[in-house]
PDB file of C-alpha atoms in Angstrom:
ATOM      1  CA  MET A  17    -149.630  36.955 194.808  1.00  0.00           C
ATOM      2  CA  THR A  18    -152.185  39.691 194.126  1.00  0.00           C
ATOM      3  CA  ASP A  19    -153.533  41.583 197.098  1.00  0.00           C
ATOM      4  CA  ILE A  20    -157.173  41.949 196.045  1.00  0.00           C
ATOM      5  CA  SER A  21    -157.713  44.747 198.552  1.00  0.00           C
ATOM      6  CA  GLN A  22    -155.268  46.878 196.534  1.00  0.00           C
ATOM      7  CA  VAL A  23    -156.986  46.364 193.152  1.00  0.00           C
ATOM      8  CA  THR A  24    -158.393  49.593 191.716  1.00  0.00           C
ATOM      9  CA  PRO A  25    -160.131  50.613 188.455  1.00  0.00           C
ATOM     10  CA  ALA A  26    -157.031  52.244 186.964  1.00  0.00           C
ATOM     11  CA  PRO A  27    -155.158  51.852 183.650  1.00  0.00           C
ATOM     12  CA  GLY A  28    -151.902  49.912 183.603  1.00  0.00           C
ATOM     13  CA  PRO A  29    -148.612  51.749 183.062  1.00  0.00           C
ATOM     14  CA  ASP A  30    -147.956  49.937 179.781  1.00  0.00           C
ATOM     15  CA  LEU A  31    -150.936  51.541 178.048  1.00  0.00           C
ATOM     16  CA  LEU A  32    -150.384  54.275 175.490  1.00  0.00           C
ATOM     17  CA  THR A  33    -151.834  57.668 176.407  1.00  0.00           C
ATOM     18  CA  PRO A  34    -151.768  61.038 174.644  1.00  0.00           C
ATOM     19  CA  ASP A  35    -149.288  62.210 177.270  1.00  0.00           C
ATOM     20  CA  ASN A  36    -146.738  59.393 177.238  1.00  0.00           C
ATOM     21  CA  CYS A  37    -145.990  58.531 173.606  1.00  0.00           C
ATOM     22  CA  ALA A  38    -144.731  59.916 170.309  1.00  0.00           C
ATOM     23  CA  VAL A  39    -145.366  58.557 166.809  1.00  0.00           C
ATOM     24  CA  LEU A  40    -142.488  58.131 164.360  1.00  0.00           C
ATOM     25  CA  PHE A  41    -143.143  57.809 160.629  1.00  0.00           C
ATOM     26  CA  VAL A  42    -140.069  56.476 158.818  1.00  0.00           C
ATOM     27  CA  ASP A  43    -139.645  56.496 155.041  1.00  0.00           C
ATOM     28  CA  HIS A  44    -143.215  56.332 153.719  1.00  0.00           C
ATOM     29  CA  GLN A  45    -141.967  57.344 150.254  1.00  0.00           C
ATOM     30  CA  PRO A  46    -142.755  56.363 146.634  1.00  0.00           C
ATOM     31  CA  GLN A  47    -139.565  54.421 145.929  1.00  0.00           C
ATOM     32  CA  MET A  48    -140.032  52.430 149.129  1.00  0.00           C
ATOM     33  CA  PHE A  49    -143.655  51.645 148.277  1.00  0.00           C
ATOM     34  CA  PHE A  50    -142.684  50.433 144.796  1.00  0.00           C
ATOM     35  CA  ALA A  51    -140.818  47.448 146.257  1.00  0.00           C
ATOM     36  CA  THR A  52    -143.184  46.762 149.157  1.00  0.00           C
ATOM     37  CA  GLY A  53    -144.659  43.302 148.679  1.00  0.00           C
ATOM     38  CA  SER A  54    -145.617  42.097 152.145  1.00  0.00           C
ATOM     39  CA  GLY A  55    -149.180  43.343 151.877  1.00  0.00           C
ATOM     40  CA  ASP A  56    -151.563  45.449 149.857  1.00  0.00           C
ATOM     41  CA  ARG A  57    -149.917  48.831 149.402  1.00  0.00           C
ATOM     42  CA  THR A  58    -153.208  50.725 149.370  1.00  0.00           C
ATOM     43  CA  ALA A  59    -154.059  49.161 152.719  1.00  0.00           C
ATOM     44  CA  ILE A  60    -150.674  50.202 154.136  1.00  0.00           C
ATOM     45  CA  ILE A  61    -151.254  53.767 152.944  1.00  0.00           C
ATOM     46  CA  ASN A  62    -154.718  53.763 154.536  1.00  0.00           C
ATOM     47  CA  SER A  63    -153.316  52.478 157.843  1.00  0.00           C
ATOM     48  CA  THR A  64    -150.509  55.032 157.780  1.00  0.00           C
ATOM     49  CA  VAL A  65    -152.875  57.942 157.253  1.00  0.00           C
ATOM     50  CA  GLY A  66    -155.258  56.544 159.875  1.00  0.00           C
ATOM     51  CA  LEU A  67    -152.377  56.414 162.361  1.00  0.00           C
ATOM     52  CA  ALA A  68    -151.368  59.974 161.480  1.00  0.00           C
ATOM     53  CA  LYS A  69    -154.892  61.256 162.040  1.00  0.00           C
ATOM     54  CA  ALA A  70    -155.054  59.382 165.347  1.00  0.00           C
ATOM     55  CA  ALA A  71    -151.917  61.191 166.494  1.00  0.00           C
ATOM     56  CA  LYS A  72    -153.341  64.521 165.377  1.00  0.00           C
ATOM     57  CA  VAL A  73    -156.680  64.003 167.146  1.00  0.00           C
ATOM     58  CA  PHE A  74    -154.900  63.450 170.455  1.00  0.00           C
ATOM     59  CA  ASP A  75    -152.142  66.008 169.838  1.00  0.00           C
ATOM     60  CA  VAL A  76    -149.484  63.321 170.153  1.00  0.00           C
ATOM     61  CA  PRO A  77    -146.074  64.594 168.972  1.00  0.00           C
ATOM     62  CA  VAL A  78    -144.839  63.082 165.723  1.00  0.00           C
ATOM     63  CA  VAL A  79    -141.518  62.784 163.935  1.00  0.00           C
ATOM     64  CA  LEU A  80    -141.609  62.575 160.135  1.00  0.00           C
ATOM     65  CA  SER A  81    -138.534  61.241 158.386  1.00  0.00           C
ATOM     66  CA  THR A  82    -137.426  60.364 154.870  1.00  0.00           C
ATOM     67  CA  VAL A  83    -134.291  58.837 153.406  1.00  0.00           C
ATOM     68  CA  ALA A  84    -132.586  60.311 150.320  1.00  0.00           C
ATOM     69  CA  ALA A  85    -135.756  62.141 149.348  1.00  0.00           C
ATOM     70  CA  GLU A  86    -134.226  64.206 146.551  1.00  0.00           C
ATOM     71  CA  SER A  87    -131.703  61.724 145.205  1.00  0.00           C
ATOM     72  CA  PHE A  88    -133.603  58.420 145.230  1.00  0.00           C
ATOM     73  CA  SER A  89    -136.721  57.744 147.309  1.00  0.00           C
ATOM     74  CA  GLY A  90    -138.941  60.728 146.531  1.00  0.00           C
ATOM     75  CA  PRO A  91    -141.019  62.916 148.848  1.00  0.00           C
ATOM     76  CA  LEU A  92    -142.984  61.882 151.903  1.00  0.00           C
ATOM     77  CA  LEU A  93    -146.305  60.192 151.124  1.00  0.00           C
ATOM     78  CA  PRO A  94    -148.553  63.144 150.149  1.00  0.00           C
ATOM     79  CA  GLN A  95    -151.524  61.882 152.157  1.00  0.00           C
ATOM     80  CA  LEU A  96    -149.315  61.715 155.256  1.00  0.00           C
ATOM     81  CA  ALA A  97    -147.744  65.111 154.646  1.00  0.00           C
ATOM     82  CA  ALA A  98    -151.237  66.601 154.271  1.00  0.00           C
ATOM     83  CA  VAL A  99    -152.107  65.630 157.860  1.00  0.00           C
ATOM     84  CA  PHE A 100    -149.114  67.649 159.125  1.00  0.00           C
ATOM     85  CA  PRO A 101    -148.669  70.355 156.475  1.00  0.00           C
ATOM     86  CA  GLU A 102    -146.409  72.596 158.586  1.00  0.00           C
ATOM     87  CA  HIS A 103    -144.340  69.838 160.169  1.00  0.00           C
ATOM     88  CA  GLU A 104    -140.599  69.598 159.561  1.00  0.00           C
ATOM     89  CA  ILE A 105    -139.437  66.447 157.770  1.00  0.00           C
ATOM     90  CA  VAL A 106    -136.068  65.017 158.781  1.00  0.00           C
ATOM     91  CA  ASP A 107    -134.303  63.755 155.651  1.00  0.00           C
ATOM     92  CA  ARG A 108    -131.384  61.356 156.128  1.00  0.00           C
ATOM     93  CA  THR A 109    -128.707  59.425 154.290  1.00  0.00           C
ATOM     94  CA  SER A 110    -128.605  56.637 156.869  1.00  0.00           C
ATOM     95  CA  MET A 111    -130.863  53.601 156.579  1.00  0.00           C
ATOM     96  CA  ASN A 112    -130.913  53.450 160.364  1.00  0.00           C
ATOM     97  CA  ALA A 113    -132.723  56.622 161.412  1.00  0.00           C
ATOM     98  CA  TRP A 114    -131.274  56.260 164.910  1.00  0.00           C
ATOM     99  CA  GLU A 115    -127.808  56.979 163.494  1.00  0.00           C
ATOM    100  CA  ASP A 116    -128.980  60.380 162.279  1.00  0.00           C
ATOM    101  CA  ALA A 117    -128.387  63.128 164.840  1.00  0.00           C
ATOM    102  CA  ALA A 118    -131.285  65.323 163.673  1.00  0.00           C
ATOM    103  CA  PHE A 119    -133.726  62.425 163.882  1.00  0.00           C
ATOM    104  CA  VAL A 120    -132.636  61.440 167.391  1.00  0.00           C
ATOM    105  CA  GLU A 121    -132.800  65.062 168.534  1.00  0.00           C
ATOM    106  CA  ALA A 122    -136.338  65.309 167.148  1.00  0.00           C
ATOM    107  CA  VAL A 123    -137.321  62.205 169.100  1.00  0.00           C
ATOM    108  CA  LYS A 124    -135.688  63.521 172.267  1.00  0.00           C
ATOM    109  CA  ALA A 125    -137.474  66.850 171.832  1.00  0.00           C
ATOM    110  CA  THR A 126    -140.847  65.115 172.184  1.00  0.00           C
ATOM    111  CA  GLY A 127    -139.936  64.231 175.762  1.00  0.00           C
ATOM    112  CA  ARG A 128    -141.649  60.861 175.350  1.00  0.00           C
ATOM    113  CA  THR A 129    -140.154  57.436 176.128  1.00  0.00           C
ATOM    114  CA  LYS A 130    -142.863  55.326 174.495  1.00  0.00           C
ATOM    115  CA  LEU A 131    -142.318  55.370 170.729  1.00  0.00           C
ATOM    116  CA  VAL A 132    -144.963  54.238 168.251  1.00  0.00           C
ATOM    117  CA  VAL A 133    -143.112  53.414 165.031  1.00  0.00           C
ATOM    118  CA  ALA A 134    -144.277  52.749 161.472  1.00  0.00           C
ATOM    119  CA  GLY A 135    -142.325  52.725 158.232  1.00  0.00           C
ATOM    120  CA  LEU A 136    -140.963  51.139 155.086  1.00  0.00           C
ATOM    121  CA  TRP A 137    -139.324  48.723 154.893  1.00  0.00           C
ATOM    122  CA  THR A 138    -139.997  46.786 158.052  1.00  0.00           C
ATOM    123  CA  GLU A 139    -136.819  44.737 157.731  1.00  0.00           C
ATOM    124  CA  VAL A 140    -134.557  47.771 157.383  1.00  0.00           C
ATOM    125  CA  CYS A 141    -135.899  51.225 158.186  1.00  0.00           C
ATOM    126  CA  VAL A 142    -138.191  50.024 160.994  1.00  0.00           C
ATOM    127  CA  VAL A 143    -136.151  47.263 162.604  1.00  0.00           C
ATOM    128  CA  LEU A 144    -132.874  49.204 162.781  1.00  0.00           C
ATOM    129  CA  PRO A 145    -134.116  52.263 164.719  1.00  0.00           C
ATOM    130  CA  THR A 146    -136.398  50.072 166.814  1.00  0.00           C
ATOM    131  CA  LEU A 147    -133.526  47.888 168.012  1.00  0.00           C
ATOM    132  CA  SER A 148    -131.392  50.992 168.551  1.00  0.00           C
ATOM    133  CA  ALA A 149    -134.075  52.798 170.574  1.00  0.00           C
ATOM    134  CA  LEU A 150    -134.749  49.705 172.678  1.00  0.00           C
ATOM    135  CA  ALA A 151    -131.040  49.461 173.457  1.00  0.00           C
ATOM    136  CA  GLN A 152    -131.150  53.001 174.844  1.00  0.00           C
ATOM    137  CA  GLY A 153    -134.103  52.381 177.140  1.00  0.00           C
ATOM    138  CA  TYR A 154    -137.088  53.413 175.039  1.00  0.00           C
ATOM    139  CA  GLU A 155    -140.293  51.376 174.857  1.00  0.00           C
ATOM    140  CA  VAL A 156    -141.230  50.743 171.234  1.00  0.00           C
ATOM    141  CA  TYR A 157    -144.611  49.841 169.754  1.00  0.00           C
ATOM    142  CA  VAL A 158    -144.422  48.812 166.083  1.00  0.00           C
ATOM    143  CA  VAL A 159    -147.512  49.503 163.986  1.00  0.00           C
ATOM    144  CA  THR A 160    -147.367  46.457 161.751  1.00  0.00           C
ATOM    145  CA  ASP A 161    -150.197  47.357 159.374  1.00  0.00           C
ATOM    146  CA  ALA A 162    -148.743  50.821 158.726  1.00  0.00           C
ATOM    147  CA  SER A 163    -145.410  49.194 157.853  1.00  0.00           C
ATOM    148  CA  GLY A 164    -144.390  46.943 154.999  1.00  0.00           C
ATOM    149  CA  GLY A 165    -141.481  44.837 153.815  1.00  0.00           C
ATOM    150  CA  VAL A 166    -140.203  43.661 150.462  1.00  0.00           C
ATOM    151  CA  THR A 167    -141.802  40.240 150.994  1.00  0.00           C
ATOM    152  CA  PRO A 168    -144.226  38.755 153.535  1.00  0.00           C
ATOM    153  CA  GLN A 169    -141.330  36.734 154.956  1.00  0.00           C
ATOM    154  CA  ALA A 170    -139.122  39.816 155.314  1.00  0.00           C
ATOM    155  CA  HIS A 171    -141.879  41.696 157.140  1.00  0.00           C
ATOM    156  CA  GLU A 172    -142.715  38.793 159.460  1.00  0.00           C
ATOM    157  CA  HIS A 173    -139.104  38.010 160.309  1.00  0.00           C
ATOM    158  CA  ALA A 174    -138.478  41.680 161.099  1.00  0.00           C
ATOM    159  CA  VAL A 175    -141.521  41.827 163.386  1.00  0.00           C
ATOM    160  CA  GLN A 176    -140.377  38.635 165.136  1.00  0.00           C
ATOM    161  CA  ARG A 177    -136.893  40.060 165.604  1.00  0.00           C
ATOM    162  CA  MET A 178    -138.259  43.256 167.133  1.00  0.00           C
ATOM    163  CA  VAL A 179    -140.666  41.380 169.415  1.00  0.00           C
ATOM    164  CA  GLN A 180    -137.825  39.163 170.640  1.00  0.00           C
ATOM    165  CA  ALA A 181    -135.890  42.334 171.480  1.00  0.00           C
ATOM    166  CA  GLY A 182    -138.816  43.742 173.477  1.00  0.00           C
ATOM    167  CA  ALA A 183    -140.905  45.722 170.995  1.00  0.00           C
ATOM    168  CA  VAL A 184    -144.701  45.448 171.091  1.00  0.00           C
ATOM    169  CA  PRO A 185    -146.599  44.820 167.816  1.00  0.00           C
ATOM    170  CA  VAL A 186    -149.799  46.853 167.421  1.00  0.00           C
ATOM    171  CA  THR A 187    -152.188  48.003 164.688  1.00  0.00           C
ATOM    172  CA  TRP A 188    -153.220  51.565 163.920  1.00  0.00           C
ATOM    173  CA  VAL A 189    -156.811  51.032 165.127  1.00  0.00           C
ATOM    174  CA  GLN A 190    -155.447  49.549 168.327  1.00  0.00           C
ATOM    175  CA  VAL A 191    -153.388  52.707 168.876  1.00  0.00           C
ATOM    176  CA  LEU A 192    -156.376  54.959 168.128  1.00  0.00           C
ATOM    177  CA  LEU A 193    -158.699  53.163 170.549  1.00  0.00           C
ATOM    178  CA  GLU A 194    -156.036  52.837 173.239  1.00  0.00           C
ATOM    179  CA  LEU A 195    -155.590  56.604 173.153  1.00  0.00           C
ATOM    180  CA  GLN A 196    -159.374  57.135 173.410  1.00  0.00           C
ATOM    181  CA  ARG A 197    -160.036  54.257 175.855  1.00  0.00           C
ATOM    182  CA  ASP A 198    -163.355  55.658 177.091  1.00  0.00           C
ATOM    183  CA  TRP A 199    -166.246  56.735 174.884  1.00  0.00           C
ATOM    184  CA  ALA A 200    -167.270  59.187 177.625  1.00  0.00           C
ATOM    185  CA  ARG A 201    -164.297  61.362 176.638  1.00  0.00           C
ATOM    186  CA  THR A 202    -166.478  63.707 174.660  1.00  0.00           C
ATOM    187  CA  GLU A 203    -163.732  66.092 173.519  1.00  0.00           C
ATOM    188  CA  THR A 204    -162.258  63.439 171.215  1.00  0.00           C
ATOM    189  CA  TYR A 205    -165.330  61.259 170.623  1.00  0.00           C
ATOM    190  CA  VAL A 206    -166.435  62.836 167.347  1.00  0.00           C
ATOM    191  CA  PRO A 207    -162.924  63.184 165.822  1.00  0.00           C
ATOM    192  CA  VAL A 208    -162.148  59.544 166.682  1.00  0.00           C
ATOM    193  CA  THR A 209    -165.345  58.245 165.107  1.00  0.00           C
ATOM    194  CA  GLU A 210    -164.652  60.348 162.014  1.00  0.00           C
ATOM    195  CA  VAL A 211    -161.221  58.720 161.650  1.00  0.00           C
ATOM    196  CA  VAL A 212    -162.832  55.310 162.147  1.00  0.00           C
ATOM    197  CA  LYS A 213    -165.474  55.968 159.494  1.00  0.00           C
ATOM    198  CA  GLU A 214    -162.882  57.163 156.996  1.00  0.00           C
ATOM    199  CA  HIS A 215    -160.131  54.596 157.512  1.00  0.00           C
ATOM    200  CA  ALA A 216    -161.341  51.574 159.516  1.00  0.00           C
ATOM    201  CA  GLY A 217    -163.139  49.677 156.781  1.00  0.00           C
ATOM    202  CA  ALA A 218    -166.017  47.466 157.935  1.00  0.00           C
ATOM    203  CA  TYR A 219    -165.679  48.786 161.488  1.00  0.00           C
ATOM    204  CA  GLY A 220    -166.153  52.291 160.127  1.00  0.00           C
ATOM    205  CA  LEU A 221    -169.234  51.213 158.210  1.00  0.00           C
ATOM    206  CA  GLY A 222    -170.544  49.720 161.438  1.00  0.00           C
ATOM    207  CA  VAL A 223    -170.241  53.118 163.095  1.00  0.00           C
ATOM    208  CA  VAL A 224    -172.049  54.741 160.158  1.00  0.00           C
ATOM    209  CA  TYR A 225    -174.844  52.186 160.505  1.00  0.00           C
ATOM    210  CA  ALA A 226    -175.078  52.544 164.291  1.00  0.00           C
ATOM    211  CA  GLN A 227    -175.257  56.312 164.109  1.00  0.00           C
ATOM    212  CA  ALA A 228    -177.913  56.148 161.398  1.00  0.00           C
ATOM    213  CA  VAL A 229    -180.082  53.586 163.203  1.00  0.00           C
ATOM    214  CA  ILE A 230    -179.400  54.251 166.900  1.00  0.00           C
ATOM    215  CA  GLY A 231    -178.390  57.882 166.802  1.00  0.00           C
ATOM    216  CA  GLU A 232    -175.369  60.139 166.377  1.00  0.00           C
ATOM    217  CA  HIS A 233    -174.079  59.316 169.861  1.00  0.00           C
ATOM    218  CA  ALA A 234    -173.889  55.530 169.302  1.00  0.00           C
ATOM    219  CA  ALA A 235    -170.606  54.479 170.916  1.00  0.00           C
ATOM    220  CA  GLY A 236    -167.788  52.651 169.099  1.00  0.00           C
TER     221      GLY A 236
END
């Protein structure tokens, strides 16, 4: 039973903050996109870049990883690489990134135990490290619109499997706004609204309209 006298205006411990999470981008590569059929590939690219810019705005640590970049899958998505031009990319041979020592060390180096994960394909390169990280005590948030599977069924079944194991499904805009959480946080207000205007579709147009009609400080 809740003791109402102890209720305070404070965020819950499950919320993502710039200080408690890291974002993992797994295998956003040309060869993987070619076979992605669970959703519009342009939309997945847009969501991926939006998520990357969200992480950059809040200085959230990221891990970038590819699989067989030179022998099969091609380089990291250029639009994603452009957000982090100096960032090291962990290339692997393993489909399960969590079986790659360099990848796991990069995750450990962030010092974060809440992992926000996006990648291609959902049913392989997202589900395998997610289940592995959960088994080792991490909390995992899967960005479903910045991930894609070979078919809609493959994507959905993978998301269901991860949720049943304890992962939390989220969207990239959800992550962005959860990190901001208060429009009075002026240091990130403008960068957040710029990301929204560039990548959040109709919501972004709504911000453009509000700022044009109400003023530049119209809140999200």
